[in-house]
Amino acid sequence: MTNAPVVTPPGADVKKVAQPLDPAIREHLTPTLKKFTLTDRVAIVTGGGRGLGYNMAQGLAEAGIKGVAILDLLKDDGEQAARELSEQTGVDVRFYPVDITNDVAVQRTVQDIVNHYGRLDILINSAGIADSNMPAETYDLSKFKNLININLVGNFAVAQAVAREMIRTKTHGSIINIASMSGSVVNYPQEQNCYNASKAAVIMMTKSLAAEWAKYGIRVNAISPGYMDTALNRVPELDAQKKMWTDRTPQGRLGDVDELNNLAVMLASDASTFMTGSNIIIDGGYTLW
Ligand SMILES: NC(=O)c1ccc[n+]([C@@H]2O[C@H](COP(=O)([O-])OP(=O)(O)OC[C@H]3O[C@@H](n4cnc5c(N)ncnc54)[C@H](O)[C@@H]3O)[C@@H](O)[C@H]2O)c1
């Protein structure tokens, strides 16, 4: 382990200001670029109170979406996120304080969202937690169960509630699960078997749901980020390890918080209509070595 300073990309973890898409400009886009826009669509972003979820919500707003519902446990962050994003873009952004492990609350919330917006097209499942530096032989089983309950069961509960609505209304929607490169490789040096297992399960769940729901026109894909510079990784215990992470990343840095946005927009939009069951890794090349 080393105490060398962390390499941080310029602009990391800084809240950027989102800009609205001028509808007049959309009309002048080429057919290829127009497919990336989200006019009239409505999205749910879980874990959108901060971090990658909030940034992807900004990306959806910049692609011209009609409405975004942010679901998060963190009430203050969620309220602030919704307020700021609607002020910045004019998009109808609402915050719903909900724990994704509470399936009854999730179903009620999805219903409220549909009642308010009148439709539901996109889900980004970004809510999740991480447990790091937890050797398997001493891992507390209650912690293990809690993490699986959030990262896997909770995300399934939201996907199920959303898909039921899409099936009922015959909406050809898009579900995007935020997995992790940890679902494909074992991180080093920190021991985090439960997190890795949860994300491998998210990737397989994504593929299974994609196969099951293709008949309804619902697409399900996963994004697997490498190390991103968010609050999840800004815990003192991880500081010494970050230098090792960047040394093992060919691009030599952590990902900036908005570096999933463009792929999220593509997967949410008609720019990816023949993509389903894919797991796309965005990791600065970490999994190459
Ligand atoms: N940051 C990274 O390096 C990285 C890398 C790979 C994957 N990911 C994944 O990306 C996703 C977002 O991570 P982030 O870095 O933005 O983390 P973050 O902690 O900044 O944001 C996660 C959000 O999820 C919310 N959340 C957690 N449990 C919840 C629950 N039960 N119900 C509702 N909301 C809940 C939190 O309140 C928080 O706002 C996570 O699934 C994470 O595993 C992150």
Tab-separated table of C-alpha atoms and ligand atoms in Angstrom:
chain	number	residue	atom	x	y	z
A	1	MET	CA	0.000	0.000	0.000
A	2	THR	CA	1.239	3.508	-0.784
A	3	ASN	CA	0.528	6.991	0.527
A	4	ALA	CA	1.277	8.760	-2.758
A	5	PRO	CA	-1.158	11.560	-3.619
A	6	VAL	CA	-4.330	10.672	-5.473
A	7	VAL	CA	-4.418	11.612	-9.144
A	8	THR	CA	-7.634	13.501	-9.698
A	9	PRO	CA	-8.866	14.543	-13.133
A	10	PRO	CA	-9.627	18.222	-13.657
A	11	GLY	CA	-13.246	18.965	-12.853
A	12	ALA	CA	-13.872	15.744	-10.950
A	13	ASP	CA	-16.874	15.740	-8.581
A	14	VAL	CA	-17.678	19.353	-9.447
A	15	LYS	CA	-21.394	19.870	-10.054
A	16	LYS	CA	-21.736	21.069	-13.617
A	17	VAL	CA	-24.576	23.233	-14.885
A	18	ALA	CA	-26.863	21.443	-17.333
A	19	GLN	CA	-28.208	23.273	-20.377
A	20	PRO	CA	-31.632	22.806	-21.978
A	21	LEU	CA	-31.918	21.592	-25.562
A	22	ASP	CA	-33.465	24.278	-27.738
A	23	PRO	CA	-36.390	22.547	-29.564
A	24	ALA	CA	-35.678	24.697	-32.609
A	25	ILE	CA	-32.178	23.243	-32.845
A	26	ARG	CA	-33.538	19.701	-32.633
A	27	GLU	CA	-35.527	20.277	-35.813
A	28	HIS	CA	-32.289	21.008	-37.687
A	29	LEU	CA	-30.460	17.905	-36.551
A	30	THR	CA	-29.611	15.186	-39.032
A	31	PRO	CA	-31.595	11.922	-38.698
A	32	THR	CA	-28.638	10.289	-36.937
A	33	LEU	CA	-28.264	13.033	-34.318
A	34	LYS	CA	-32.026	13.394	-33.844
A	35	LYS	CA	-32.186	9.778	-32.656
A	36	PHE	CA	-30.113	10.766	-29.613
A	37	THR	CA	-32.771	13.218	-28.423
A	38	LEU	CA	-35.448	12.332	-25.858
A	39	THR	CA	-38.255	14.765	-26.612
A	40	ASP	CA	-41.559	13.871	-24.864
A	41	ARG	CA	-40.007	11.024	-22.877
A	42	VAL	CA	-40.061	10.502	-19.125
A	43	ALA	CA	-37.375	8.824	-17.026
A	44	ILE	CA	-36.833	7.507	-13.534
A	45	VAL	CA	-33.298	7.784	-12.167
A	46	THR	CA	-32.695	5.903	-8.912
A	47	GLY	CA	-29.804	7.168	-6.807
A	48	GLY	CA	-30.167	10.439	-8.715
A	49	GLY	CA	-29.720	12.628	-5.633
A	50	ARG	CA	-26.000	12.808	-6.285
A	51	GLY	CA	-23.047	11.220	-8.044
A	52	LEU	CA	-23.338	9.325	-11.295
A	53	GLY	CA	-27.141	9.178	-11.130
A	54	TYR	CA	-27.469	12.956	-10.855
A	55	ASN	CA	-25.018	13.470	-13.702
A	56	MET	CA	-26.890	11.045	-15.949
A	57	ALA	CA	-30.136	12.853	-15.091
A	58	GLN	CA	-28.422	16.037	-16.302
A	59	GLY	CA	-27.475	14.208	-19.509
A	60	LEU	CA	-31.103	13.174	-20.104
A	61	ALA	CA	-32.235	16.757	-19.503
A	62	GLU	CA	-29.702	18.081	-22.017
A	63	ALA	CA	-31.068	15.586	-24.567
A	64	GLY	CA	-34.459	17.300	-24.346
A	65	ILE	CA	-36.394	14.942	-22.065
A	66	LYS	CA	-39.855	16.002	-20.816
A	67	GLY	CA	-39.635	14.770	-17.230
A	68	VAL	CA	-37.259	13.130	-14.780
A	69	ALA	CA	-38.222	11.488	-11.491
A	70	ILE	CA	-35.334	11.171	-9.056
A	71	LEU	CA	-35.657	8.391	-6.471
A	72	ASP	CA	-33.217	8.446	-3.565
A	73	LEU	CA	-32.871	7.811	0.154
A	74	LEU	CA	-31.095	11.130	0.714
A	75	LYS	CA	-33.892	13.678	1.132
A	76	ASP	CA	-31.807	16.886	1.137
A	77	ASP	CA	-29.627	15.837	-1.785
A	78	GLY	CA	-32.631	14.613	-3.749
A	79	GLU	CA	-34.652	17.787	-3.228
A	80	GLN	CA	-31.689	19.974	-4.132
A	81	ALA	CA	-30.892	17.858	-7.198
A	82	ALA	CA	-34.458	18.106	-8.518
A	83	ARG	CA	-34.667	21.840	-7.845
A	84	GLU	CA	-31.321	22.637	-9.476
A	85	LEU	CA	-31.917	20.471	-12.526
A	86	SER	CA	-35.325	21.985	-13.224
A	87	GLU	CA	-33.986	25.513	-12.717
A	88	GLN	CA	-31.102	24.825	-15.084
A	89	THR	CA	-33.074	23.175	-17.865
A	90	GLY	CA	-36.794	23.883	-17.416
A	91	VAL	CA	-37.413	20.126	-17.373
A	92	ASP	CA	-40.111	18.894	-14.973
A	93	VAL	CA	-37.851	17.179	-12.401
A	94	ARG	CA	-39.452	15.738	-9.270
A	95	PHE	CA	-37.889	14.104	-6.241
A	96	TYR	CA	-39.393	11.021	-4.598
A	97	PRO	CA	-37.807	9.978	-1.277
A	98	VAL	CA	-37.913	6.206	-1.483
A	99	ASP	CA	-35.875	3.224	-0.389
A	100	ILE	CA	-35.586	0.893	-3.374
A	101	THR	CA	-35.579	-2.131	-1.066
A	102	ASN	CA	-39.165	-1.303	-0.054
A	103	ASP	CA	-41.041	-2.924	-2.944
A	104	VAL	CA	-44.434	-1.630	-1.835
A	105	ALA	CA	-43.129	1.948	-1.730
A	106	VAL	CA	-41.407	1.438	-5.095
A	107	GLN	CA	-44.644	0.278	-6.758
A	108	ARG	CA	-46.614	3.163	-5.257
A	109	THR	CA	-43.956	5.641	-6.361
A	110	VAL	CA	-43.896	4.335	-9.937
A	111	GLN	CA	-47.692	4.714	-10.009
A	112	ASP	CA	-47.439	8.307	-8.698
A	113	ILE	CA	-44.871	9.083	-11.377
A	114	VAL	CA	-47.076	7.710	-14.158
A	115	ASN	CA	-50.074	9.604	-12.783
A	116	HIS	CA	-48.105	12.849	-12.780
A	117	TYR	CA	-46.268	12.607	-16.100
A	118	GLY	CA	-48.751	10.432	-17.997
A	119	ARG	CA	-46.049	8.097	-19.288
A	120	LEU	CA	-42.809	6.302	-18.463
A	121	ASP	CA	-40.116	5.458	-21.017
A	122	ILE	CA	-36.741	5.142	-19.311
A	123	LEU	CA	-35.286	3.757	-16.096
A	124	ILE	CA	-31.705	4.324	-14.980
A	125	ASN	CA	-30.963	2.139	-11.962
A	126	SER	CA	-28.029	3.934	-10.346
A	127	ALA	CA	-28.803	3.493	-6.626
A	128	GLY	CA	-26.213	1.308	-4.979
A	129	ILE	CA	-23.775	0.987	-2.117
A	130	ALA	CA	-20.229	-0.366	-1.813
A	131	ASP	CA	-18.434	-2.280	0.925
A	132	SER	CA	-14.671	-2.286	0.487
A	133	ASN	CA	-11.765	-3.733	2.446
A	134	MET	CA	-13.913	-6.541	3.823
A	135	PRO	CA	-12.024	-9.856	3.916
A	136	ALA	CA	-14.426	-12.694	3.108
A	137	GLU	CA	-13.479	-14.767	6.147
A	138	THR	CA	-14.662	-12.048	8.563
A	139	TYR	CA	-17.416	-10.476	6.459
A	140	ASP	CA	-20.497	-9.852	8.583
A	141	LEU	CA	-23.381	-11.785	6.997
A	142	SER	CA	-25.913	-9.093	7.838
A	143	LYS	CA	-23.814	-6.582	5.861
A	144	PHE	CA	-23.573	-9.054	2.986
A	145	LYS	CA	-27.348	-9.493	2.902
A	146	ASN	CA	-27.948	-5.745	3.129
A	147	LEU	CA	-25.682	-4.992	0.170
A	148	ILE	CA	-27.269	-7.693	-1.994
A	149	ASN	CA	-30.683	-6.414	-0.947
A	150	ILE	CA	-29.875	-2.919	-2.258
A	151	ASN	CA	-27.623	-3.571	-5.263
A	152	LEU	CA	-29.516	-6.568	-6.629
A	153	VAL	CA	-32.966	-7.033	-5.087
A	154	GLY	CA	-33.759	-3.307	-4.894
A	155	ASN	CA	-32.705	-2.690	-8.468
A	156	PHE	CA	-34.797	-5.661	-9.572
A	157	ALA	CA	-37.809	-4.310	-7.648
A	158	VAL	CA	-37.622	-0.990	-9.510
A	159	ALA	CA	-37.057	-2.680	-12.887
A	160	GLN	CA	-40.045	-4.955	-12.264
A	161	ALA	CA	-42.383	-2.119	-11.265
A	162	VAL	CA	-41.289	-0.061	-14.285
A	163	ALA	CA	-41.540	-2.961	-16.726
A	164	ARG	CA	-45.068	-3.802	-15.506
A	165	GLU	CA	-46.084	-0.265	-16.402
A	166	MET	CA	-44.313	-0.402	-19.786
A	167	ILE	CA	-45.969	-3.732	-20.587
A	168	ARG	CA	-49.392	-2.408	-19.555
A	169	THR	CA	-49.067	0.677	-21.738
A	170	LYS	CA	-47.209	-1.119	-24.568
A	171	THR	CA	-44.312	1.315	-24.204
A	172	HIS	CA	-41.098	0.245	-25.915
A	173	GLY	CA	-38.974	1.479	-23.049
A	174	SER	CA	-35.320	1.320	-22.074
A	175	ILE	CA	-33.922	0.108	-18.763
A	176	ILE	CA	-30.282	0.843	-17.916
A	177	ASN	CA	-28.681	-0.833	-14.922
A	178	ILE	CA	-25.501	0.644	-13.489
A	179	ALA	CA	-23.369	-2.390	-12.763
A	180	SER	CA	-19.568	-2.079	-12.428
A	181	MET	CA	-16.344	-3.407	-13.878
A	182	SER	CA	-16.283	-5.238	-10.508
A	183	GLY	CA	-18.878	-7.552	-12.033
A	184	SER	CA	-16.263	-8.683	-14.572
A	185	VAL	CA	-12.907	-8.420	-12.745
A	186	VAL	CA	-11.783	-8.651	-9.118
A	187	ASN	CA	-10.615	-5.259	-7.845
A	188	TYR	CA	-7.136	-4.890	-6.347
A	189	PRO	CA	-6.012	-4.410	-3.613
A	190	GLN	CA	-9.228	-3.987	-1.635
A	191	GLU	CA	-11.183	-7.125	-0.776
A	192	GLN	CA	-14.868	-6.615	-1.584
A	193	ASN	CA	-16.263	-9.988	-2.596
A	194	CYS	CA	-19.877	-9.065	-1.850
A	195	TYR	CA	-19.864	-5.893	-3.984
A	196	ASN	CA	-18.191	-7.754	-6.851
A	197	ALA	CA	-20.725	-10.578	-6.605
A	198	SER	CA	-23.622	-8.111	-6.517
A	199	LYS	CA	-22.449	-6.408	-9.713
A	200	ALA	CA	-21.831	-9.708	-11.532
A	201	ALA	CA	-25.420	-10.531	-10.601
A	202	VAL	CA	-26.636	-7.175	-11.950
A	203	ILE	CA	-24.960	-7.948	-15.291
A	204	MET	CA	-26.582	-11.396	-15.497
A	205	MET	CA	-29.919	-9.975	-14.354
A	206	THR	CA	-29.634	-7.418	-17.154
A	207	LYS	CA	-29.095	-10.119	-19.773
A	208	SER	CA	-31.918	-12.288	-18.404
A	209	LEU	CA	-34.404	-9.390	-18.284
A	210	ALA	CA	-33.358	-8.348	-21.800
A	211	ALA	CA	-34.155	-11.838	-23.086
A	212	GLU	CA	-37.480	-12.015	-21.205
A	213	TRP	CA	-38.762	-8.538	-22.038
A	214	ALA	CA	-37.654	-8.246	-25.674
A	215	LYS	CA	-41.085	-9.587	-26.644
A	216	TYR	CA	-42.616	-6.461	-25.095
A	217	GLY	CA	-40.203	-4.151	-26.912
A	218	ILE	CA	-38.405	-3.307	-23.664
A	219	ARG	CA	-34.631	-3.075	-23.912
A	220	VAL	CA	-32.380	-3.732	-20.911
A	221	ASN	CA	-28.674	-2.871	-20.923
A	222	ALA	CA	-25.944	-2.341	-18.338
A	223	ILE	CA	-23.181	0.220	-17.961
A	224	SER	CA	-20.147	-0.988	-16.031
A	225	PRO	CA	-18.035	1.920	-14.803
A	226	GLY	CA	-14.473	1.611	-13.608
A	227	TYR	CA	-13.226	3.875	-10.817
A	228	MET	CA	-15.166	7.124	-10.929
A	229	ASP	CA	-14.438	10.159	-8.765
A	230	THR	CA	-17.660	10.257	-6.726
A	231	ALA	CA	-18.557	10.392	-3.018
A	232	LEU	CA	-18.758	6.586	-3.051
A	233	ASN	CA	-14.974	6.582	-3.443
A	234	ARG	CA	-14.276	9.624	-1.267
A	235	VAL	CA	-13.980	7.732	1.973
A	236	PRO	CA	-10.760	8.041	4.009
A	237	GLU	CA	-10.145	4.273	4.052
A	238	LEU	CA	-9.782	4.280	0.260
A	239	ASP	CA	-7.388	7.228	-0.042
A	240	ALA	CA	-4.184	5.202	0.070
A	241	GLN	CA	-5.507	2.769	-2.524
A	242	LYS	CA	-6.493	5.299	-5.161
A	243	LYS	CA	-2.911	5.699	-6.399
A	244	MET	CA	-2.844	1.951	-7.066
A	245	TRP	CA	-6.122	2.213	-8.971
A	246	THR	CA	-4.849	4.970	-11.229
A	247	ASP	CA	-1.531	3.156	-11.767
A	248	ARG	CA	-3.526	0.161	-13.005
A	249	THR	CA	-5.694	2.241	-15.304
A	250	PRO	CA	-4.121	2.751	-18.762
A	251	GLN	CA	-5.554	6.280	-18.940
A	252	GLY	CA	-3.953	6.996	-15.528
A	253	ARG	CA	-6.917	8.632	-13.817
A	254	LEU	CA	-10.338	8.106	-12.249
A	255	GLY	CA	-13.364	8.782	-14.408
A	256	ASP	CA	-15.021	12.177	-14.196
A	257	VAL	CA	-18.569	12.097	-12.811
A	258	ASP	CA	-20.180	12.972	-16.141
A	259	GLU	CA	-18.324	10.416	-18.239
A	260	LEU	CA	-21.244	7.962	-18.302
A	261	ASN	CA	-23.741	10.572	-19.503
A	262	ASN	CA	-23.370	10.154	-23.247
A	263	LEU	CA	-23.672	6.379	-23.168
A	264	ALA	CA	-26.682	6.668	-20.849
A	265	VAL	CA	-28.373	9.013	-23.343
A	266	MET	CA	-27.582	6.680	-26.218
A	267	LEU	CA	-28.972	3.630	-24.402
A	268	ALA	CA	-32.068	5.575	-23.342
A	269	SER	CA	-32.752	6.836	-26.846
A	270	ASP	CA	-33.577	5.553	-30.323
A	271	ALA	CA	-29.837	5.682	-31.055
A	272	SER	CA	-29.618	2.124	-29.682
A	273	THR	CA	-32.834	0.417	-30.808
A	274	PHE	CA	-31.090	-2.881	-31.713
A	275	MET	CA	-29.099	-3.020	-28.456
A	276	THR	CA	-30.359	-5.140	-25.619
A	277	GLY	CA	-28.626	-7.337	-23.038
A	278	SER	CA	-25.335	-5.510	-23.543
A	279	ASN	CA	-22.917	-4.681	-20.755
A	280	ILE	CA	-20.672	-1.787	-21.717
A	281	ILE	CA	-17.542	-1.144	-19.675
A	282	ILE	CA	-16.353	2.468	-19.240
A	283	ASP	CA	-13.172	2.230	-17.221
A	284	GLY	CA	-10.298	4.150	-18.832
A	285	GLY	CA	-8.960	0.753	-19.881
A	286	TYR	CA	-8.654	-0.754	-16.361
A	287	THR	CA	-9.918	-4.184	-17.395
A	288	LEU	CA	-7.344	-4.400	-20.233
A	289	TRP	CA	-4.422	-5.169	-17.894
B	1	LIG	N1	-18.196	5.606	-8.256
B	1	LIG	C1	-17.631	4.545	-8.818
B	1	LIG	O1	-16.396	4.446	-8.931
B	1	LIG	C2	-18.483	3.446	-9.353
B	1	LIG	C3	-17.865	2.454	-10.113
B	1	LIG	C4	-18.630	1.419	-10.619
B	1	LIG	C5	-19.984	1.372	-10.355
B	1	LIG	N2	-20.567	2.346	-9.600
B	1	LIG	C6	-21.995	2.228	-9.352
B	1	LIG	O2	-22.640	3.389	-9.802
B	1	LIG	C7	-23.811	3.624	-9.019
B	1	LIG	C8	-23.791	5.067	-8.507
B	1	LIG	O3	-22.623	5.243	-7.731
B	1	LIG	P1	-22.113	6.687	-7.253
B	1	LIG	O4	-20.642	6.646	-7.304
B	1	LIG	O5	-22.867	7.743	-7.927
B	1	LIG	O6	-22.519	6.587	-5.704
B	1	LIG	P2	-23.186	7.665	-4.730
B	1	LIG	O7	-23.068	7.073	-3.367
B	1	LIG	O8	-22.617	9.012	-4.975
B	1	LIG	O9	-24.708	7.652	-5.216
B	1	LIG	C9	-25.536	6.546	-4.973
B	1	LIG	C10	-26.902	7.050	-4.606
B	1	LIG	O10	-27.735	5.904	-4.358
B	1	LIG	C11	-28.568	6.215	-3.255
B	1	LIG	N3	-29.028	4.984	-2.600
B	1	LIG	C12	-28.282	4.069	-1.958
B	1	LIG	N4	-29.069	3.104	-1.446
B	1	LIG	C13	-30.338	3.430	-1.768
B	1	LIG	C14	-31.607	2.843	-1.504
B	1	LIG	N5	-31.723	1.717	-0.790
B	1	LIG	N6	-32.719	3.433	-1.994
B	1	LIG	C15	-32.618	4.589	-2.712
B	1	LIG	N7	-31.446	5.195	-2.978
B	1	LIG	C16	-30.330	4.630	-2.508
B	1	LIG	C17	-27.673	7.026	-2.331
B	1	LIG	O11	-28.440	7.766	-1.393
B	1	LIG	C18	-26.898	7.885	-3.319
B	1	LIG	O12	-27.529	9.127	-3.552
B	1	LIG	C19	-23.791	2.579	-7.907
B	1	LIG	O13	-24.627	1.504	-8.261
B	1	LIG	C20	-22.348	2.115	-7.887
B	1	LIG	O14	-22.193	0.804	-7.407
B	1	LIG	C21	-19.840	3.380	-9.099
